[in-house]
PDB file of C-alpha atoms in Angstrom:
ATOM      1  CA  UNK L  96      18.390  16.592  -4.526  1.00 40.00           C
ATOM      2  CA  UNK L  97      16.519  19.609  -5.802  1.00 37.00           C
ATOM      3  CA  UNK L  98      14.166  18.372  -8.514  1.00 38.00           C
ATOM      4  CA  UNK L  99      12.025  21.270  -9.694  1.00 38.00           C
ATOM      5  CA  UNK L 100       8.345  20.524  -9.771  1.00 41.00           C
ATOM      6  CA  UNK L 101       5.129  22.369 -10.467  1.00 42.00           C
ATOM      7  CA  UNK L 102       2.273  21.084  -8.319  1.00 43.00           C
ATOM      8  CA  UNK L 103      -0.407  22.994 -10.195  1.00 41.00           C
ATOM      9  CA  UNK L 104      -1.928  19.704 -11.372  1.00 45.00           C
ATOM     10  CA  UNK L 105      -2.345  18.695  -7.746  1.00 47.00           C
ATOM     11  CA  UNK L 106      -3.922  21.975  -6.759  1.00 39.00           C
ATOM     12  CA  UNK L 107      -6.968  21.274  -8.922  1.00 39.00           C
ATOM     13  CA  UNK L 108      -8.378  17.757  -8.617  1.00 41.00           C
ATOM     14  CA  UNK L 109      -7.827  15.983  -5.336  1.00 54.00           C
ATOM     15  CA  UNK L 110      -4.778  13.712  -5.126  1.00 55.00           C
ATOM     16  CA  UNK L 111      -6.969  10.640  -4.681  1.00 55.00           C
ATOM     17  CA  UNK L 112      -9.677  11.611  -7.162  1.00 53.00           C
ATOM     18  CA  UNK L 113     -12.264  12.591  -4.552  1.00 54.00           C
ATOM     19  CA  UNK L 114     -15.130  14.962  -5.235  1.00 55.00           C
ATOM     20  CA  UNK L 115     -16.071  17.560  -2.618  1.00 64.00           C
ATOM     21  CA  UNK L 116     -12.511  18.806  -2.262  1.00 76.00           C
ATOM     22  CA  UNK L 117     -11.452  22.338  -1.352  1.00 82.00           C
ATOM     23  CA  UNK L 118      -7.974  23.383  -2.447  1.00 87.00           C
ATOM     24  CA  UNK L 119      -6.113  26.359  -0.982  1.00 87.00           C
ATOM     25  CA  UNK L 120      -2.928  27.430  -2.804  1.00 90.00           C
ATOM     26  CA  UNK L 121      -0.713  28.816  -0.041  1.00 91.00           C
ATOM     27  CA  UNK L 122       2.321  29.682  -2.146  1.00 90.00           C
ATOM     28  CA  UNK L 123       3.903  28.312  -5.351  1.00 92.00           C
ATOM     29  CA  UNK L 124       4.716  24.678  -4.609  1.00 92.00           C
ATOM     30  CA  UNK L 125       2.595  24.447  -1.461  1.00 94.00           C
ATOM     31  CA  UNK L 126      -1.131  23.708  -1.323  1.00 93.00           C
ATOM     32  CA  UNK L 127      -3.630  22.359   1.160  1.00 91.00           C
ATOM     33  CA  UNK L 128      -6.552  20.114   0.207  1.00 90.00           C
ATOM     34  CA  UNK L 129      -9.557  19.232   2.346  1.00 85.00           C
ATOM     35  CA  UNK L 130     -11.637  16.292   1.129  1.00 82.00           C
ATOM     36  CA  UNK L 131     -15.023  15.970   2.782  1.00 78.00           C
ATOM     37  CA  UNK L 132     -17.577  13.354   1.741  1.00 76.00           C
ATOM     38  CA  UNK L 133     -20.514  12.810   4.087  1.00 73.00           C
ATOM     39  CA  UNK L 134     -21.906   9.669   2.433  1.00 68.00           C
ATOM     40  CA  UNK L 135     -22.712   7.171   5.222  1.00 66.00           C
ATOM     41  CA  UNK L 136     -22.469   4.170   2.901  1.00 70.00           C
ATOM     42  CA  UNK L 137     -19.354   2.493   1.517  1.00 74.00           C
ATOM     43  CA  UNK L 138     -18.030   3.843  -1.778  1.00 79.00           C
ATOM     44  CA  UNK L 139     -15.004   3.491  -4.035  1.00 83.00           C
ATOM     45  CA  UNK L 140     -12.942   6.036  -5.961  1.00 83.00           C
ATOM     46  CA  UNK L 141     -10.054   5.529  -8.359  1.00 87.00           C
ATOM     47  CA  UNK L 142      -6.866   7.592  -8.475  1.00 87.00           C
ATOM     48  CA  UNK L 143      -3.793   7.969 -10.669  1.00 89.00           C
ATOM     49  CA  UNK L 144      -0.685   9.959  -9.717  1.00 89.00           C
ATOM     50  CA  UNK L 145       2.127  10.600 -12.198  1.00 86.00           C
ATOM     51  CA  UNK L 146       4.757  13.176 -11.150  1.00 86.00           C
ATOM     52  CA  UNK L 147       4.231  12.904  -7.427  1.00 91.00           C
ATOM     53  CA  UNK L 148       4.808  15.742  -4.975  1.00 92.00           C
ATOM     54  CA  UNK L 149       5.403  14.927  -1.301  1.00 94.00           C
ATOM     55  CA  UNK L 150       2.061  14.409   0.432  1.00 94.00           C
ATOM     56  CA  UNK L 151       1.439  14.940   4.160  1.00 95.00           C
ATOM     57  CA  UNK L 152      -1.905  13.243   4.879  1.00 92.00           C
ATOM     58  CA  UNK L 153      -4.234  13.231   7.902  1.00 91.00           C
ATOM     59  CA  UNK L 154      -7.488  11.242   8.167  1.00 85.00           C
ATOM     60  CA  UNK L 155     -10.011  12.911  10.468  1.00 79.00           C
ATOM     61  CA  UNK L 156     -13.122  10.789   9.855  1.00 75.00           C
ATOM     62  CA  UNK L 157     -14.030   7.562   8.109  1.00 75.00           C
ATOM     63  CA  UNK L 158     -12.144   4.363   7.384  1.00 75.00           C
ATOM     64  CA  UNK L 159     -10.485   3.557   4.090  1.00 78.00           C
ATOM     65  CA  UNK L 160      -8.444   0.871   2.400  1.00 81.00           C
ATOM     66  CA  UNK L 161      -6.039   2.086  -0.290  1.00 85.00           C
ATOM     67  CA  UNK L 162      -5.192  -0.596  -2.855  1.00 85.00           C
ATOM     68  CA  UNK L 163      -2.274   0.141  -5.182  1.00 89.00           C
ATOM     69  CA  UNK L 164      -2.841  -1.467  -8.596  1.00 91.00           C
ATOM     70  CA  UNK L 165       0.010   0.061 -10.611  1.00 90.00           C
ATOM     71  CA  UNK L 166       3.391   1.487  -9.775  1.00 89.00           C
ATOM     72  CA  UNK L 167       6.138   0.813  -7.214  1.00 87.00           C
ATOM     73  CA  UNK L 168       3.613  -0.273  -4.537  1.00 85.00           C
ATOM     74  CA  UNK L 169       1.630  -2.550  -6.855  1.00 84.00           C
ATOM     75  CA  UNK L 170      -0.392  -5.212  -4.943  1.00 78.00           C
ATOM     76  CA  UNK L 171       0.186  -3.424  -1.625  1.00 79.00           C
ATOM     77  CA  UNK L 172      -2.622  -2.077   0.562  1.00 77.00           C
ATOM     78  CA  UNK L 173      -2.801   0.549   3.302  1.00 79.00           C
ATOM     79  CA  UNK L 174      -5.536   0.816   5.921  1.00 75.00           C
ATOM     80  CA  UNK L 175      -6.307   4.279   7.296  1.00 77.00           C
ATOM     81  CA  UNK L 176      -8.571   4.902  10.289  1.00 75.00           C
ATOM     82  CA  UNK L 177      -9.413   8.044  12.267  1.00 73.00           C
ATOM     83  CA  UNK L 178      -6.191   9.701  13.391  1.00 79.00           C
ATOM     84  CA  UNK L 179      -4.001   8.001  10.777  1.00 83.00           C
ATOM     85  CA  UNK L 180      -1.368  10.318   9.381  1.00 89.00           C
ATOM     86  CA  UNK L 181       1.832  10.087   7.402  1.00 90.00           C
ATOM     87  CA  UNK L 182       4.094  11.238   4.593  1.00 93.00           C
ATOM     88  CA  UNK L 183       3.936   9.730   1.107  1.00 91.00           C
ATOM     89  CA  UNK L 184       5.573   9.991  -2.284  1.00 92.00           C
ATOM     90  CA  UNK L 185       3.798   7.973  -4.990  1.00 92.00           C
ATOM     91  CA  UNK L 186       5.326   8.344  -8.466  1.00 92.00           C
ATOM     92  CA  UNK L 187       3.465   6.697 -11.367  1.00 91.00           C
ATOM     93  CA  UNK L 188       0.962   5.141  -8.978  1.00 91.00           C
ATOM     94  CA  UNK L 189      -2.654   4.153  -9.617  1.00 91.00           C
ATOM     95  CA  UNK L 190      -5.175   2.388  -7.446  1.00 90.00           C
ATOM     96  CA  UNK L 191      -8.535   2.435  -5.730  1.00 89.00           C
ATOM     97  CA  UNK L 192      -9.696   3.852  -2.422  1.00 85.00           C
ATOM     98  CA  UNK L 193     -12.491   1.956  -0.651  1.00 82.00           C
ATOM     99  CA  UNK L 194     -14.157   4.181   1.939  1.00 81.00           C
ATOM    100  CA  UNK L 195     -16.596   3.507   4.746  1.00 75.00           C
ATOM    101  CA  UNK L 196     -18.285   6.050   6.995  1.00 69.00           C
ATOM    102  CA  UNK L 197     -17.677   9.011   4.732  1.00 70.00           C
ATOM    103  CA  UNK L 198     -14.356  10.805   4.418  1.00 75.00           C
ATOM    104  CA  UNK L 199     -12.758  13.834   6.011  1.00 80.00           C
ATOM    105  CA  UNK L 200      -9.095  14.183   5.110  1.00 86.00           C
ATOM    106  CA  UNK L 201      -6.514  16.936   5.096  1.00 90.00           C
ATOM    107  CA  UNK L 202      -3.658  16.692   2.592  1.00 93.00           C
ATOM    108  CA  UNK L 203      -0.677  19.019   2.407  1.00 94.00           C
ATOM    109  CA  UNK L 204       0.800  18.941  -1.093  1.00 94.00           C
ATOM    110  CA  UNK L 205       4.378  20.201  -1.283  1.00 94.00           C
ATOM    111  CA  UNK L 206       6.922  20.215  -4.099  1.00 93.00           C
ATOM    112  CA  UNK L 207      10.409  18.860  -3.533  1.00 90.00           C
ATOM    113  CA  UNK L 208      11.818  22.304  -4.398  1.00 90.00           C
ATOM    114  CA  UNK L 209       9.906  23.879  -1.490  1.00 90.00           C
ATOM    115  CA  UNK L 210      10.582  21.075   1.009  1.00 89.00           C
ATOM    116  CA  UNK L 211      14.293  20.546   0.451  1.00 86.00           C
ATOM    117  CA  UNK L 212      15.619  23.838   1.925  1.00 85.00           C
ATOM    118  CA  UNK L 213      13.829  23.167   5.216  1.00 79.00           C
ATOM    119  CA  UNK L 214      15.704  19.914   5.791  1.00 80.00           C
ATOM    120  CA  UNK L 215      18.874  20.266   3.688  1.00 72.00           C
ATOM    121  CA  UNK L 216      20.991  20.839   6.795  1.00 61.00           C
ATOM    122  CA  UNK L 217      19.833  17.400   7.959  1.00 58.00           C
ATOM    123  CA  UNK L 218      20.827  15.750   4.666  1.00 58.00           C
ATOM    124  CA  UNK L 219      23.089  13.220   6.386  1.00 63.00           C
ATOM    125  CA  UNK L 220      20.200  12.079   8.583  1.00 69.00           C
ATOM    126  CA  UNK L 221      17.443  11.839   5.969  1.00 80.00           C
ATOM    127  CA  UNK L 222      16.334   8.199   5.522  1.00 81.00           C
ATOM    128  CA  UNK L 223      16.493   6.889   1.969  1.00 82.00           C
ATOM    129  CA  UNK L 224      12.694   6.997   1.484  1.00 84.00           C
ATOM    130  CA  UNK L 225      12.416  10.760   1.786  1.00 86.00           C
ATOM    131  CA  UNK L 226      15.839  11.253   0.243  1.00 86.00           C
ATOM    132  CA  UNK L 227      14.579   9.447  -2.855  1.00 87.00           C
ATOM    133  CA  UNK L 228      11.427  11.552  -2.902  1.00 89.00           C
ATOM    134  CA  UNK L 229      13.467  14.753  -2.835  1.00 88.00           C
ATOM    135  CA  UNK L 230      15.580  13.601  -5.784  1.00 87.00           C
ATOM    136  CA  UNK L 231      12.618  12.439  -7.874  1.00 87.00           C
ATOM    137  CA  UNK L 232      13.385   8.721  -7.609  1.00 88.00           C
ATOM    138  CA  UNK L 233      11.010   6.141  -9.090  1.00 89.00           C
ATOM    139  CA  UNK L 234      10.706   4.274  -5.771  1.00 87.00           C
ATOM    140  CA  UNK L 235       7.580   5.068  -3.751  1.00 88.00           C
ATOM    141  CA  UNK L 236       7.805   6.126  -0.118  1.00 87.00           C
ATOM    142  CA  UNK L 237       5.198   5.871   2.627  1.00 86.00           C
ATOM    143  CA  UNK L 238       5.744   6.577   6.319  1.00 86.00           C
ATOM    144  CA  UNK L 239       3.040   6.257   8.983  1.00 84.00           C
ATOM    145  CA  UNK L 240       3.147   8.759  11.853  1.00 85.00           C
ATOM    146  CA  UNK L 241       1.903   8.375  15.388  1.00 82.00           C
ATOM    147  CA  UNK L 242      -1.526   9.620  16.400  1.00 78.00           C
ATOM    148  CA  UNK L 243      -0.969  12.870  18.241  1.00 79.00           C
ATOM    149  CA  UNK L 244      -3.051  15.457  20.108  1.00 76.00           C
ATOM    150  CA  UNK L 245      -0.586  18.147  18.978  1.00 83.00           C
ATOM    151  CA  UNK L 246      -1.294  17.329  15.329  1.00 85.00           C
ATOM    152  CA  UNK L 247      -5.045  17.248  15.924  1.00 82.00           C
ATOM    153  CA  UNK L 248      -4.862  20.636  17.665  1.00 82.00           C
ATOM    154  CA  UNK L 249      -3.204  22.204  14.638  1.00 85.00           C
ATOM    155  CA  UNK L 250      -5.706  20.582  12.282  1.00 84.00           C
ATOM    156  CA  UNK L 251      -8.545  21.903  14.439  1.00 80.00           C
ATOM    157  CA  UNK L 252      -7.074  25.407  14.190  1.00 82.00           C
ATOM    158  CA  UNK L 253      -6.954  25.042  10.401  1.00 82.00           C
ATOM    159  CA  UNK L 254     -10.632  24.134  10.219  1.00 78.00           C
ATOM    160  CA  UNK L 255     -11.965  26.590  12.803  1.00 77.00           C
ATOM    161  CA  UNK L 256     -10.062  29.732  11.815  1.00 74.00           C
ATOM    162  CA  UNK L 257     -12.131  32.915  11.714  1.00 74.00           C
ATOM    163  CA  UNK L 258      -9.938  34.802   9.263  1.00 79.00           C
ATOM    164  CA  UNK L 259     -10.794  35.775   5.695  1.00 81.00           C
ATOM    165  CA  UNK L 260      -8.951  36.949   2.605  1.00 79.00           C
ATOM    166  CA  UNK L 261      -5.171  37.222   2.767  1.00 80.00           C
ATOM    167  CA  UNK L 262      -5.153  36.848   6.573  1.00 87.00           C
ATOM    168  CA  UNK L 263      -6.876  33.466   6.207  1.00 85.00           C
ATOM    169  CA  UNK L 264      -4.176  32.305   3.815  1.00 85.00           C
ATOM    170  CA  UNK L 265      -1.452  33.530   6.193  1.00 88.00           C
ATOM    171  CA  UNK L 266      -3.105  31.699   9.096  1.00 87.00           C
ATOM    172  CA  UNK L 267      -3.431  28.491   7.072  1.00 89.00           C
ATOM    173  CA  UNK L 268       0.144  28.668   5.813  1.00 91.00           C
ATOM    174  CA  UNK L 269       1.667  29.089   9.284  1.00 92.00           C
ATOM    175  CA  UNK L 270      -0.394  26.185  10.701  1.00 91.00           C
ATOM    176  CA  UNK L 271       0.425  24.043   7.651  1.00 92.00           C
ATOM    177  CA  UNK L 272       4.170  24.620   8.036  1.00 93.00           C
ATOM    178  CA  UNK L 273       3.948  23.855  11.755  1.00 92.00           C
ATOM    179  CA  UNK L 274       2.071  20.626  11.005  1.00 93.00           C
ATOM    180  CA  UNK L 275       4.724  19.644   8.447  1.00 93.00           C
ATOM    181  CA  UNK L 276       7.385  20.404  11.044  1.00 91.00           C
ATOM    182  CA  UNK L 277       5.782  18.043  13.569  1.00 90.00           C
ATOM    183  CA  UNK L 278       5.661  15.269  10.988  1.00 91.00           C
ATOM    184  CA  UNK L 279       9.238  15.784   9.856  1.00 90.00           C
ATOM    185  CA  UNK L 280      10.555  15.974  13.404  1.00 87.00           C
ATOM    186  CA  UNK L 281       8.864  12.686  14.253  1.00 85.00           C
ATOM    187  CA  UNK L 282      10.192  11.098  11.069  1.00 86.00           C
ATOM    188  CA  UNK L 283      13.764  12.421  11.268  1.00 82.00           C
ATOM    189  CA  UNK L 284      14.434  12.491  15.010  1.00 72.00           C
ATOM    190  CA  UNK L 285      14.724   9.248  17.020  1.00 57.00           C
ATOM    191  CA  UNK L 286      12.000   8.579  19.566  1.00 55.00           C
ATOM    192  CA  UNK L 287      12.963  10.062  22.954  1.00 47.00           C
ATOM    193  CA  UNK L 288      11.758   6.959  24.804  1.00 49.00           C
ATOM    194  CA  UNK L 289      14.684   4.911  23.546  1.00 47.00           C
ATOM    195  CA  UNK L 290      17.819   7.052  23.342  1.00 51.00           C
ATOM    196  CA  UNK L 291      21.053   5.265  22.578  1.00 53.00           C
ATOM    197  CA  UNK L 292      24.302   7.210  22.271  1.00 54.00           C
ATOM    198  CA  UNK L 293      26.017   4.309  20.444  1.00 68.00           C
ATOM    199  CA  UNK L 294      23.671   4.688  17.471  1.00 76.00           C
ATOM    200  CA  UNK L 295      24.871   7.245  14.959  1.00 81.00           C
ATOM    201  CA  UNK L 296      22.417   9.346  12.951  1.00 77.00           C
ATOM    202  CA  UNK L 297      23.178   7.225   9.886  1.00 81.00           C
ATOM    203  CA  UNK L 298      22.374   4.043  11.854  1.00 86.00           C
ATOM    204  CA  UNK L 299      19.048   5.480  12.994  1.00 85.00           C
ATOM    205  CA  UNK L 300      18.207   6.452   9.435  1.00 82.00           C
ATOM    206  CA  UNK L 301      18.919   2.927   8.161  1.00 86.00           C
ATOM    207  CA  UNK L 302      16.958   1.290  10.995  1.00 89.00           C
ATOM    208  CA  UNK L 303      13.953   3.442  10.104  1.00 84.00           C
ATOM    209  CA  UNK L 304      14.430   2.393   6.493  1.00 84.00           C
ATOM    210  CA  UNK L 305      14.434  -1.237   7.657  1.00 88.00           C
ATOM    211  CA  UNK L 306      11.128  -0.701   9.470  1.00 87.00           C
ATOM    212  CA  UNK L 307       9.554   0.759   6.310  1.00 81.00           C
ATOM    213  CA  UNK L 308      10.823  -2.185   4.232  1.00 83.00           C
ATOM    214  CA  UNK L 309       9.646  -4.723   6.811  1.00 86.00           C
ATOM    215  CA  UNK L 310       5.994  -3.629   6.811  1.00 82.00           C
ATOM    216  CA  UNK L 311       5.736  -2.967   3.072  1.00 75.00           C
ATOM    217  CA  UNK L 312       4.862  -6.558   2.098  1.00 75.00           C
ATOM    218  CA  UNK L 313       3.020  -8.357   4.892  1.00 78.00           C
ATOM    219  CA  UNK L 314       2.684 -11.582   2.916  1.00 78.00           C
ATOM    220  CA  UNK L 315       6.396 -11.973   2.138  1.00 81.00           C
ATOM    221  CA  UNK L 316       8.518 -10.273   4.813  1.00 86.00           C
ATOM    222  CA  UNK L 317      12.300 -10.478   4.331  1.00 89.00           C
ATOM    223  CA  UNK L 318      14.542 -12.429   6.686  1.00 92.00           C
ATOM    224  CA  UNK L 319      16.623 -10.446   9.161  1.00 93.00           C
ATOM    225  CA  UNK L 320      19.702 -10.929   6.997  1.00 93.00           C
ATOM    226  CA  UNK L 321      17.826  -9.745   3.888  1.00 92.00           C
ATOM    227  CA  UNK L 322      16.369  -6.801   5.791  1.00 92.00           C
ATOM    228  CA  UNK L 323      19.812  -5.708   6.993  1.00 92.00           C
ATOM    229  CA  UNK L 324      21.220  -5.987   3.471  1.00 90.00           C
ATOM    230  CA  UNK L 325      18.331  -4.028   1.937  1.00 87.00           C
ATOM    231  CA  UNK L 326      18.679  -1.259   4.541  1.00 87.00           C
ATOM    232  CA  UNK L 327      22.469  -1.158   4.272  1.00 88.00           C
ATOM    233  CA  UNK L 328      23.263  -1.946   7.906  1.00 91.00           C
ATOM    234  CA  UNK L 329      25.034  -4.694   9.833  1.00 91.00           C
ATOM    235  CA  UNK L 330      22.572  -7.413  10.921  1.00 93.00           C
ATOM    236  CA  UNK L 331      23.656  -7.391  14.576  1.00 92.00           C
ATOM    237  CA  UNK L 332      23.453  -3.605  14.727  1.00 92.00           C
ATOM    238  CA  UNK L 333      19.994  -3.759  13.165  1.00 93.00           C
ATOM    239  CA  UNK L 334      18.740  -6.283  15.731  1.00 93.00           C
ATOM    240  CA  UNK L 335      20.007  -4.274  18.682  1.00 92.00           C
ATOM    241  CA  UNK L 336      19.150  -0.860  17.257  1.00 91.00           C
ATOM    242  CA  UNK L 337      15.628  -1.803  16.152  1.00 92.00           C
ATOM    243  CA  UNK L 338      14.711  -2.872  19.680  1.00 90.00           C
ATOM    244  CA  UNK L 339      16.148   0.335  21.111  1.00 89.00           C
ATOM    245  CA  UNK L 340      14.340   2.593  18.638  1.00 87.00           C
ATOM    246  CA  UNK L 341      10.971   0.824  18.570  1.00 87.00           C
ATOM    247  CA  UNK L 342      10.862  -0.929  21.939  1.00 87.00           C
ATOM    248  CA  UNK L 343      10.745  -4.526  20.646  1.00 91.00           C
ATOM    249  CA  UNK L 344      12.530  -6.892  18.255  1.00 93.00           C
ATOM    250  CA  UNK L 345      11.862  -6.377  14.536  1.00 93.00           C
ATOM    251  CA  UNK L 346       9.631  -9.392  13.980  1.00 92.00           C
ATOM    252  CA  UNK L 347       7.643  -8.829  17.161  1.00 93.00           C
ATOM    253  CA  UNK L 348       7.022  -5.335  15.815  1.00 92.00           C
ATOM    254  CA  UNK L 349       6.005  -6.843  12.467  1.00 92.00           C
ATOM    255  CA  UNK L 350       3.613  -9.307  14.121  1.00 91.00           C
ATOM    256  CA  UNK L 351       1.952  -6.559  16.188  1.00 90.00           C
ATOM    257  CA  UNK L 352       1.735  -4.280  13.154  1.00 88.00           C
ATOM    258  CA  UNK L 353      -0.050  -6.782  10.948  1.00 88.00           C
ATOM    259  CA  UNK L 354      -2.436  -7.829  13.736  1.00 90.00           C
ATOM    260  CA  UNK L 355      -3.341  -4.154  14.228  1.00 86.00           C
ATOM    261  CA  UNK L 356      -4.025  -3.966  10.478  1.00 84.00           C
ATOM    262  CA  UNK L 357      -6.148  -7.139  10.762  1.00 86.00           C
ATOM    263  CA  UNK L 358      -8.225  -5.583  13.540  1.00 86.00           C
ATOM    264  CA  UNK L 359      -8.920  -2.471  11.464  1.00 78.00           C
ATOM    265  CA  UNK L 360      -9.802  -4.538   8.395  1.00 80.00           C
ATOM    266  CA  UNK L 361     -12.226  -6.736  10.327  1.00 84.00           C
ATOM    267  CA  UNK L 362     -13.816  -3.661  11.906  1.00 78.00           C
ATOM    268  CA  UNK L 363     -14.264  -2.105   8.467  1.00 71.00           C
ATOM    269  CA  UNK L 364     -16.334  -5.035   7.187  1.00 74.00           C
ATOM    270  CA  UNK L 365     -14.446  -4.863   3.885  1.00 71.00           C
ATOM    271  CA  UNK L 366     -13.172  -8.452   4.119  1.00 78.00           C
ATOM    272  CA  UNK L 367     -14.111 -11.739   5.750  1.00 87.00           C
ATOM    273  CA  UNK L 368     -11.936 -13.033   8.608  1.00 90.00           C
ATOM    274  CA  UNK L 369     -10.333 -15.568   6.269  1.00 92.00           C
ATOM    275  CA  UNK L 370      -9.599 -12.898   3.663  1.00 87.00           C
ATOM    276  CA  UNK L 371      -8.065 -10.685   6.344  1.00 88.00           C
ATOM    277  CA  UNK L 372      -5.846 -13.506   7.610  1.00 90.00           C
ATOM    278  CA  UNK L 373      -4.650 -14.296   4.092  1.00 88.00           C
ATOM    279  CA  UNK L 374      -4.143 -10.615   3.305  1.00 83.00           C
ATOM    280  CA  UNK L 375      -1.758 -10.073   6.223  1.00 85.00           C
ATOM    281  CA  UNK L 376       0.232 -13.217   5.450  1.00 86.00           C
ATOM    282  CA  UNK L 377      -1.275 -16.029   7.544  1.00 90.00           C
ATOM    283  CA  UNK L 378      -1.723 -19.303   5.642  1.00 89.00           C
ATOM    284  CA  UNK L 379      -3.040 -21.112   8.719  1.00 92.00           C
ATOM    285  CA  UNK L 380      -6.288 -19.555   9.973  1.00 94.00           C
ATOM    286  CA  UNK L 381      -6.071 -21.362  13.326  1.00 93.00           C
ATOM    287  CA  UNK L 382      -2.675 -19.750  13.866  1.00 94.00           C
ATOM    288  CA  UNK L 383      -4.097 -16.359  12.866  1.00 94.00           C
ATOM    289  CA  UNK L 384      -7.026 -16.765  15.263  1.00 94.00           C
ATOM    290  CA  UNK L 385      -4.716 -17.779  18.119  1.00 94.00           C
ATOM    291  CA  UNK L 386      -2.389 -14.818  17.524  1.00 93.00           C
ATOM    292  CA  UNK L 387      -5.326 -12.413  17.294  1.00 93.00           C
ATOM    293  CA  UNK L 388      -6.831 -13.751  20.536  1.00 91.00           C
ATOM    294  CA  UNK L 389      -3.473 -13.546  22.302  1.00 90.00           C
ATOM    295  CA  UNK L 390      -3.072  -9.870  21.387  1.00 89.00           C
ATOM    296  CA  UNK L 391      -6.649  -8.614  21.727  1.00 87.00           C
ATOM    297  CA  UNK L 392      -8.257 -11.104  24.121  1.00 88.00           C
ATOM    298  CA  UNK L 393     -10.981 -12.082  21.648  1.00 89.00           C
ATOM    299  CA  UNK L 394     -11.183 -14.275  18.557  1.00 92.00           C
ATOM    300  CA  UNK L 395     -11.428 -12.523  15.169  1.00 92.00           C
ATOM    301  CA  UNK L 396     -14.819 -14.152  14.544  1.00 91.00           C
ATOM    302  CA  UNK L 397     -16.271 -12.789  17.793  1.00 88.00           C
ATOM    303  CA  UNK L 398     -14.676  -9.405  17.187  1.00 87.00           C
ATOM    304  CA  UNK L 399     -16.337  -9.302  13.749  1.00 84.00           C
ATOM    305  CA  UNK L 400     -19.771  -9.924  15.268  1.00 79.00           C
ATOM    306  CA  UNK L 401     -19.594  -6.879  17.568  1.00 69.00           C
TER     307      UNK L 401
END
């Protein structure tokens, strides 16, 4: 770990190529960007990231679909709605961002050199995604956090602060670090709802890696045996541990995840119902419709018409 990086290039243009972006340089290696586009109609912007920093992102308004066209996540897509938040590392990545309902997003841009000392004491617990990001690996990393009132409170304090000059920067830096801390705690620490003393920190890290691998390609998910091998954990331990950490078996989690993505895509109007079903991996549209109805109590066609 410990790759030195200058994020100056990210403290100018917005990470995702958006216009209407304010950048605040908080300290060398740490910047905050606020992208605000009030256009009510759908629009598209292109982006290209080369030497990626670690990005903490929070979507406050709008709906967008991020399509990766080049790089480690090529052919993958991510849907972000209000409240979506996460941590990403996107080396040599290019793509397009389709937006609907404007855009209001907060991004915290942090170099690996700045981030590493905060979590170095947890090095044995860091899942491989973030561990790779800290070492400058070529593999991309994307983790989705839970929607949280605590995060939204901090973001609100960032936007409504009444300070100016150096005091404003101090205020923004303290809130930014606290927001990063919430994200990292959620990512690194197992969920309190499902404690299990038999799971070691290394097991928890690998199970979280397995979750990230599982949802990365919705059209071609790995088998349980493949997933265990890719995450570096015993298959039986993965089956038991996944249910304890996330409250359900791995492929029930996967099914719920992709149906939630389908619901957001249909609501966005960016794709037809058939395109949505194909996008999330259903070859049989009757099966997709039945699964959607079972989860949400309404067919995808009727949901689209609302």
